């Protein structure tokens, strides 16, 4: 079984890759810079597809070709969650992938509605988009939070750096 991990170079992506590899799965990575990967993970990948941005359709299509499932390990940035997740879902459809794990590594937001809690609005928006438009029924995993990530020097939230490496954003 070949699993694509989109966002593999991030903290969560590398943890997921290690777990998948240790269970004997073949892992393909999708990310902007393979040099961010730990060397033990990099050596064991089936392949790595470089994407310029989350809307690099050619890279998304190349990465999704021939995989059995896709795990989205994008960070919690609102644009990346909705737009990036939607574009990855569309690539999964074009590739005929049936198993898509959405980027929902958080608490259970399934019993609230859009507008109740701003942090989860992007997850709810993605869920609605997928339900309205996709033949794939994504998997949503509610993990609570990862304390070793939550209790970092940066605190909770999503720390991102823009593509030019000039602007750092921390979102809660």
PDB file of C-alpha atoms in Angstrom:
ATOM      1  CA  UNK A   1       0.000   0.000   0.000  1.00  0.00           C
ATOM      2  CA  UNK A   2       1.327   3.433  -0.980  1.00  0.00           C
ATOM      3  CA  UNK A   3       0.354   6.345   1.253  1.00  0.00           C
ATOM      4  CA  UNK A   4       0.872   9.967   0.227  1.00  0.00           C
ATOM      5  CA  UNK A   5       1.563  12.349   3.101  1.00  0.00           C
ATOM      6  CA  UNK A   6       1.014  15.945   2.001  1.00  0.00           C
ATOM      7  CA  UNK A   7       2.924  18.289   4.284  1.00  0.00           C
ATOM      8  CA  UNK A   8       5.416  15.555   5.147  1.00  0.00           C
ATOM      9  CA  UNK A   9       8.227  17.977   6.002  1.00  0.00           C
ATOM     10  CA  UNK A  10       6.364  19.445   8.968  1.00  0.00           C
ATOM     11  CA  UNK A  11       6.470  18.130  12.509  1.00  0.00           C
ATOM     12  CA  UNK A  12       3.225  16.159  12.220  1.00  0.00           C
ATOM     13  CA  UNK A  13       4.022  14.956   8.697  1.00  0.00           C
ATOM     14  CA  UNK A  14       7.317  13.468   9.816  1.00  0.00           C
ATOM     15  CA  UNK A  15       5.687  11.769  12.801  1.00  0.00           C
ATOM     16  CA  UNK A  16       3.043  10.267  10.517  1.00  0.00           C
ATOM     17  CA  UNK A  17       5.703   9.138   8.037  1.00  0.00           C
ATOM     18  CA  UNK A  18       7.712   7.417  10.781  1.00  0.00           C
ATOM     19  CA  UNK A  19       4.607   5.621  12.042  1.00  0.00           C
ATOM     20  CA  UNK A  20       3.556   4.522   8.536  1.00  0.00           C
ATOM     21  CA  UNK A  21       7.045   3.313   7.608  1.00  0.00           C
ATOM     22  CA  UNK A  22       7.376   1.398  10.890  1.00  0.00           C
ATOM     23  CA  UNK A  23       4.152  -0.428   9.996  1.00  0.00           C
ATOM     24  CA  UNK A  24       5.512  -1.482   6.624  1.00  0.00           C
ATOM     25  CA  UNK A  25       3.645   1.013   4.454  1.00  0.00           C
ATOM     26  CA  UNK A  26       5.264   2.575   1.417  1.00  0.00           C
ATOM     27  CA  UNK A  27       5.264   6.361   1.903  1.00  0.00           C
ATOM     28  CA  UNK A  28       5.422   9.085  -0.723  1.00  0.00           C
ATOM     29  CA  UNK A  29       5.954  12.633   0.464  1.00  0.00           C
ATOM     30  CA  UNK A  30       4.644  15.934  -0.870  1.00  0.00           C
ATOM     31  CA  UNK A  31       6.196  19.169   0.334  1.00  0.00           C
ATOM     32  CA  UNK A  32       8.122  22.278  -0.616  1.00  0.00           C
ATOM     33  CA  UNK A  33      11.603  21.273   0.482  1.00  0.00           C
ATOM     34  CA  UNK A  34      12.815  17.699   0.986  1.00  0.00           C
ATOM     35  CA  UNK A  35      15.893  18.919   2.880  1.00  0.00           C
ATOM     36  CA  UNK A  36      13.619  19.564   5.886  1.00  0.00           C
ATOM     37  CA  UNK A  37      13.057  15.808   6.252  1.00  0.00           C
ATOM     38  CA  UNK A  38      14.914  13.800   8.847  1.00  0.00           C
ATOM     39  CA  UNK A  39      17.477  11.693   6.989  1.00  0.00           C
ATOM     40  CA  UNK A  40      16.123   8.378   8.316  1.00  0.00           C
ATOM     41  CA  UNK A  41      12.698   9.227   6.871  1.00  0.00           C
ATOM     42  CA  UNK A  42      14.059  10.606   3.610  1.00  0.00           C
ATOM     43  CA  UNK A  43      16.003   7.407   2.898  1.00  0.00           C
ATOM     44  CA  UNK A  44      12.914   5.228   3.373  1.00  0.00           C
ATOM     45  CA  UNK A  45      10.450   7.178   1.212  1.00  0.00           C
ATOM     46  CA  UNK A  46       9.055   5.629  -1.937  1.00  0.00           C
ATOM     47  CA  UNK A  47       9.526   9.104  -3.453  1.00  0.00           C
ATOM     48  CA  UNK A  48       9.223  12.810  -2.705  1.00  0.00           C
ATOM     49  CA  UNK A  49       7.308  15.256  -4.902  1.00  0.00           C
ATOM     50  CA  UNK A  50       8.263  18.914  -4.585  1.00  0.00           C
ATOM     51  CA  UNK A  51       5.442  21.454  -4.737  1.00  0.00           C
ATOM     52  CA  UNK A  52       5.975  25.186  -5.112  1.00  0.00           C
ATOM     53  CA  UNK A  53       2.791  26.078  -3.211  1.00  0.00           C
ATOM     54  CA  UNK A  54      -0.430  24.430  -2.077  1.00  0.00           C
ATOM     55  CA  UNK A  55      -1.965  25.261  -5.463  1.00  0.00           C
ATOM     56  CA  UNK A  56       0.763  23.569  -7.546  1.00  0.00           C
ATOM     57  CA  UNK A  57      -1.719  21.387  -9.461  1.00  0.00           C
ATOM     58  CA  UNK A  58       0.954  19.542 -11.449  1.00  0.00           C
ATOM     59  CA  UNK A  59       2.739  18.508  -8.240  1.00  0.00           C
ATOM     60  CA  UNK A  60      -0.545  17.493  -6.584  1.00  0.00           C
ATOM     61  CA  UNK A  61      -1.456  15.328  -9.581  1.00  0.00           C
ATOM     62  CA  UNK A  62       2.012  13.773  -9.779  1.00  0.00           C
ATOM     63  CA  UNK A  63       2.012  13.011  -6.049  1.00  0.00           C
ATOM     64  CA  UNK A  64      -1.448  11.429  -6.111  1.00  0.00           C
ATOM     65  CA  UNK A  65      -0.836   9.190  -9.097  1.00  0.00           C
ATOM     66  CA  UNK A  66      -0.777   5.521  -8.057  1.00  0.00           C
ATOM     67  CA  UNK A  67      -1.280   5.967  -4.310  1.00  0.00           C
ATOM     68  CA  UNK A  68      -3.871   4.078  -2.282  1.00  0.00           C
ATOM     69  CA  UNK A  69      -4.562   6.791   0.262  1.00  0.00           C
ATOM     70  CA  UNK A  70      -3.741  10.401   1.061  1.00  0.00           C
ATOM     71  CA  UNK A  71      -3.086  11.899   4.474  1.00  0.00           C
ATOM     72  CA  UNK A  72      -3.180  15.689   4.663  1.00  0.00           C
ATOM     73  CA  UNK A  73      -0.735  16.907   7.319  1.00  0.00           C
ATOM     74  CA  UNK A  74      -0.979  20.593   6.443  1.00  0.00           C
ATOM     75  CA  UNK A  75      -0.722  23.012   9.359  1.00  0.00           C
ATOM     76  CA  UNK A  76      -3.755  24.844  10.709  1.00  0.00           C
ATOM     77  CA  UNK A  77      -3.458  27.949   8.532  1.00  0.00           C
ATOM     78  CA  UNK A  78      -7.036  28.797   7.411  1.00  0.00           C
ATOM     79  CA  UNK A  79      -6.183  29.252   3.711  1.00  0.00           C
ATOM     80  CA  UNK A  80      -4.158  26.053   3.669  1.00  0.00           C
ATOM     81  CA  UNK A  81      -6.894  24.101   5.464  1.00  0.00           C
ATOM     82  CA  UNK A  82      -9.710  25.115   3.122  1.00  0.00           C
ATOM     83  CA  UNK A  83      -8.051  25.947  -0.189  1.00  0.00           C
ATOM     84  CA  UNK A  84      -5.068  23.606   0.070  1.00  0.00           C
ATOM     85  CA  UNK A  85      -7.182  20.761   1.424  1.00  0.00           C
ATOM     86  CA  UNK A  86      -9.783  21.247  -1.317  1.00  0.00           C
ATOM     87  CA  UNK A  87      -7.171  21.236  -4.082  1.00  0.00           C
ATOM     88  CA  UNK A  88      -5.581  18.100  -2.619  1.00  0.00           C
ATOM     89  CA  UNK A  89      -9.020  16.453  -2.434  1.00  0.00           C
ATOM     90  CA  UNK A  90      -9.649  17.283  -6.105  1.00  0.00           C
ATOM     91  CA  UNK A  91      -6.267  15.757  -7.002  1.00  0.00           C
ATOM     92  CA  UNK A  92      -7.259  12.628  -5.067  1.00  0.00           C
ATOM     93  CA  UNK A  93     -10.448  12.390  -7.140  1.00  0.00           C
ATOM     94  CA  UNK A  94      -8.538  12.769 -10.411  1.00  0.00           C
ATOM     95  CA  UNK A  95      -6.148   9.999  -9.305  1.00  0.00           C
ATOM     96  CA  UNK A  96      -8.973   7.667  -8.282  1.00  0.00           C
ATOM     97  CA  UNK A  97      -7.925   7.637  -4.618  1.00  0.00           C
ATOM     98  CA  UNK A  98     -10.739   6.549  -2.305  1.00  0.00           C
ATOM     99  CA  UNK A  99      -9.192   7.143   1.135  1.00  0.00           C
ATOM    100  CA  UNK A 100      -8.505  10.768   2.095  1.00  0.00           C
ATOM    101  CA  UNK A 101      -7.613  11.799   5.633  1.00  0.00           C
ATOM    102  CA  UNK A 102      -8.333  15.518   6.031  1.00  0.00           C
ATOM    103  CA  UNK A 103      -6.133  17.875   8.072  1.00  0.00           C
ATOM    104  CA  UNK A 104      -8.214  17.776  11.247  1.00  0.00           C
ATOM    105  CA  UNK A 105      -5.722  17.057  13.992  1.00  0.00           C
ATOM    106  CA  UNK A 106      -7.709  18.839  16.686  1.00  0.00           C
ATOM    107  CA  UNK A 107     -10.649  18.599  19.078  1.00  0.00           C
ATOM    108  CA  UNK A 108     -14.109  17.443  18.031  1.00  0.00           C
ATOM    109  CA  UNK A 109     -15.848  20.236  16.145  1.00  0.00           C
ATOM    110  CA  UNK A 110     -18.553  17.984  14.657  1.00  0.00           C
ATOM    111  CA  UNK A 111     -21.265  19.121  17.062  1.00  0.00           C
ATOM    112  CA  UNK A 112     -20.860  22.861  16.568  1.00  0.00           C
ATOM    113  CA  UNK A 113     -21.811  25.018  13.627  1.00  0.00           C
ATOM    114  CA  UNK A 114     -19.879  27.525  11.556  1.00  0.00           C
ATOM    115  CA  UNK A 115     -19.408  30.711  13.586  1.00  0.00           C
ATOM    116  CA  UNK A 116     -19.582  29.060  17.029  1.00  0.00           C
ATOM    117  CA  UNK A 117     -15.802  28.877  17.439  1.00  0.00           C
ATOM    118  CA  UNK A 118     -13.628  30.692  14.911  1.00  0.00           C
ATOM    119  CA  UNK A 119     -10.673  28.302  15.145  1.00  0.00           C
ATOM    120  CA  UNK A 120     -12.798  25.428  13.784  1.00  0.00           C
ATOM    121  CA  UNK A 121     -14.619  27.412  11.081  1.00  0.00           C
ATOM    122  CA  UNK A 122     -12.052  26.376   8.464  1.00  0.00           C
ATOM    123  CA  UNK A 123     -12.511  22.682   9.287  1.00  0.00           C
ATOM    124  CA  UNK A 124     -16.280  23.045   9.065  1.00  0.00           C
ATOM    125  CA  UNK A 125     -15.961  24.952   5.768  1.00  0.00           C
ATOM    126  CA  UNK A 126     -13.755  22.191   4.317  1.00  0.00           C
ATOM    127  CA  UNK A 127     -16.146  19.493   5.542  1.00  0.00           C
ATOM    128  CA  UNK A 128     -19.088  21.230   3.866  1.00  0.00           C
ATOM    129  CA  UNK A 129     -17.140  21.782   0.644  1.00  0.00           C
ATOM    130  CA  UNK A 130     -16.165  18.101   0.512  1.00  0.00           C
ATOM    131  CA  UNK A 131     -19.727  16.955   1.247  1.00  0.00           C
ATOM    132  CA  UNK A 132     -21.178  19.195  -1.462  1.00  0.00           C
ATOM    133  CA  UNK A 133     -18.660  18.559  -4.214  1.00  0.00           C
ATOM    134  CA  UNK A 134     -16.653  15.384  -3.743  1.00  0.00           C
ATOM    135  CA  UNK A 135     -17.236  11.724  -4.452  1.00  0.00           C
ATOM    136  CA  UNK A 136     -14.771  11.023  -1.623  1.00  0.00           C
ATOM    137  CA  UNK A 137     -16.001  10.990   1.963  1.00  0.00           C
ATOM    138  CA  UNK A 138     -12.946  12.275   3.881  1.00  0.00           C
ATOM    139  CA  UNK A 139     -11.846  10.842   7.198  1.00  0.00           C
ATOM    140  CA  UNK A 140     -11.747  13.333  10.076  1.00  0.00           C
ATOM    141  CA  UNK A 141      -9.642  12.389  13.110  1.00  0.00           C
ATOM    142  CA  UNK A 142     -10.219  14.211  16.378  1.00  0.00           C
ATOM    143  CA  UNK A 143      -7.041  13.832  18.392  1.00  0.00           C
ATOM    144  CA  UNK A 144      -7.540  16.464  21.034  1.00  0.00           C
ATOM    145  CA  UNK A 145      -4.151  18.107  21.027  1.00  0.00           C
ATOM    146  CA  UNK A 146      -0.593  16.855  21.015  1.00  0.00           C
ATOM    147  CA  UNK A 147       0.825  18.131  24.302  1.00  0.00           C
ATOM    148  CA  UNK A 148       4.428  18.005  23.119  1.00  0.00           C
ATOM    149  CA  UNK A 149       3.474  20.304  20.237  1.00  0.00           C
ATOM    150  CA  UNK A 150       1.088  22.434  22.295  1.00  0.00           C
ATOM    151  CA  UNK A 151       3.575  23.065  25.066  1.00  0.00           C
ATOM    152  CA  UNK A 152       6.401  24.367  22.888  1.00  0.00           C
ATOM    153  CA  UNK A 153       8.146  27.698  23.344  1.00  0.00           C
ATOM    154  CA  UNK A 154       5.740  29.063  20.719  1.00  0.00           C
ATOM    155  CA  UNK A 155       2.647  27.930  22.611  1.00  0.00           C
ATOM    156  CA  UNK A 156      -0.503  26.750  20.870  1.00  0.00           C
ATOM    157  CA  UNK A 157      -1.372  27.593  17.313  1.00  0.00           C
ATOM    158  CA  UNK A 158       0.107  27.375  13.870  1.00  0.00           C
ATOM    159  CA  UNK A 159       3.538  28.858  13.233  1.00  0.00           C
ATOM    160  CA  UNK A 160       4.082  29.457   9.512  1.00  0.00           C
ATOM    161  CA  UNK A 161       6.716  31.136   7.371  1.00  0.00           C
ATOM    162  CA  UNK A 162       5.822  32.556   3.950  1.00  0.00           C
ATOM    163  CA  UNK A 163       7.333  31.137   0.738  1.00  0.00           C
ATOM    164  CA  UNK A 164      10.060  33.801   0.639  1.00  0.00           C
ATOM    165  CA  UNK A 165      11.013  33.171   4.267  1.00  0.00           C
ATOM    166  CA  UNK A 166      10.359  36.809   5.165  1.00  0.00           C
ATOM    167  CA  UNK A 167       7.120  36.784   7.132  1.00  0.00           C
ATOM    168  CA  UNK A 168       6.359  34.617  10.148  1.00  0.00           C
ATOM    169  CA  UNK A 169       2.771  34.229  11.370  1.00  0.00           C
ATOM    170  CA  UNK A 170       1.424  32.617  14.524  1.00  0.00           C
ATOM    171  CA  UNK A 171      -2.281  31.806  14.443  1.00  0.00           C
ATOM    172  CA  UNK A 172      -4.374  30.517  17.311  1.00  0.00           C
TER     173      UNK A 172
END
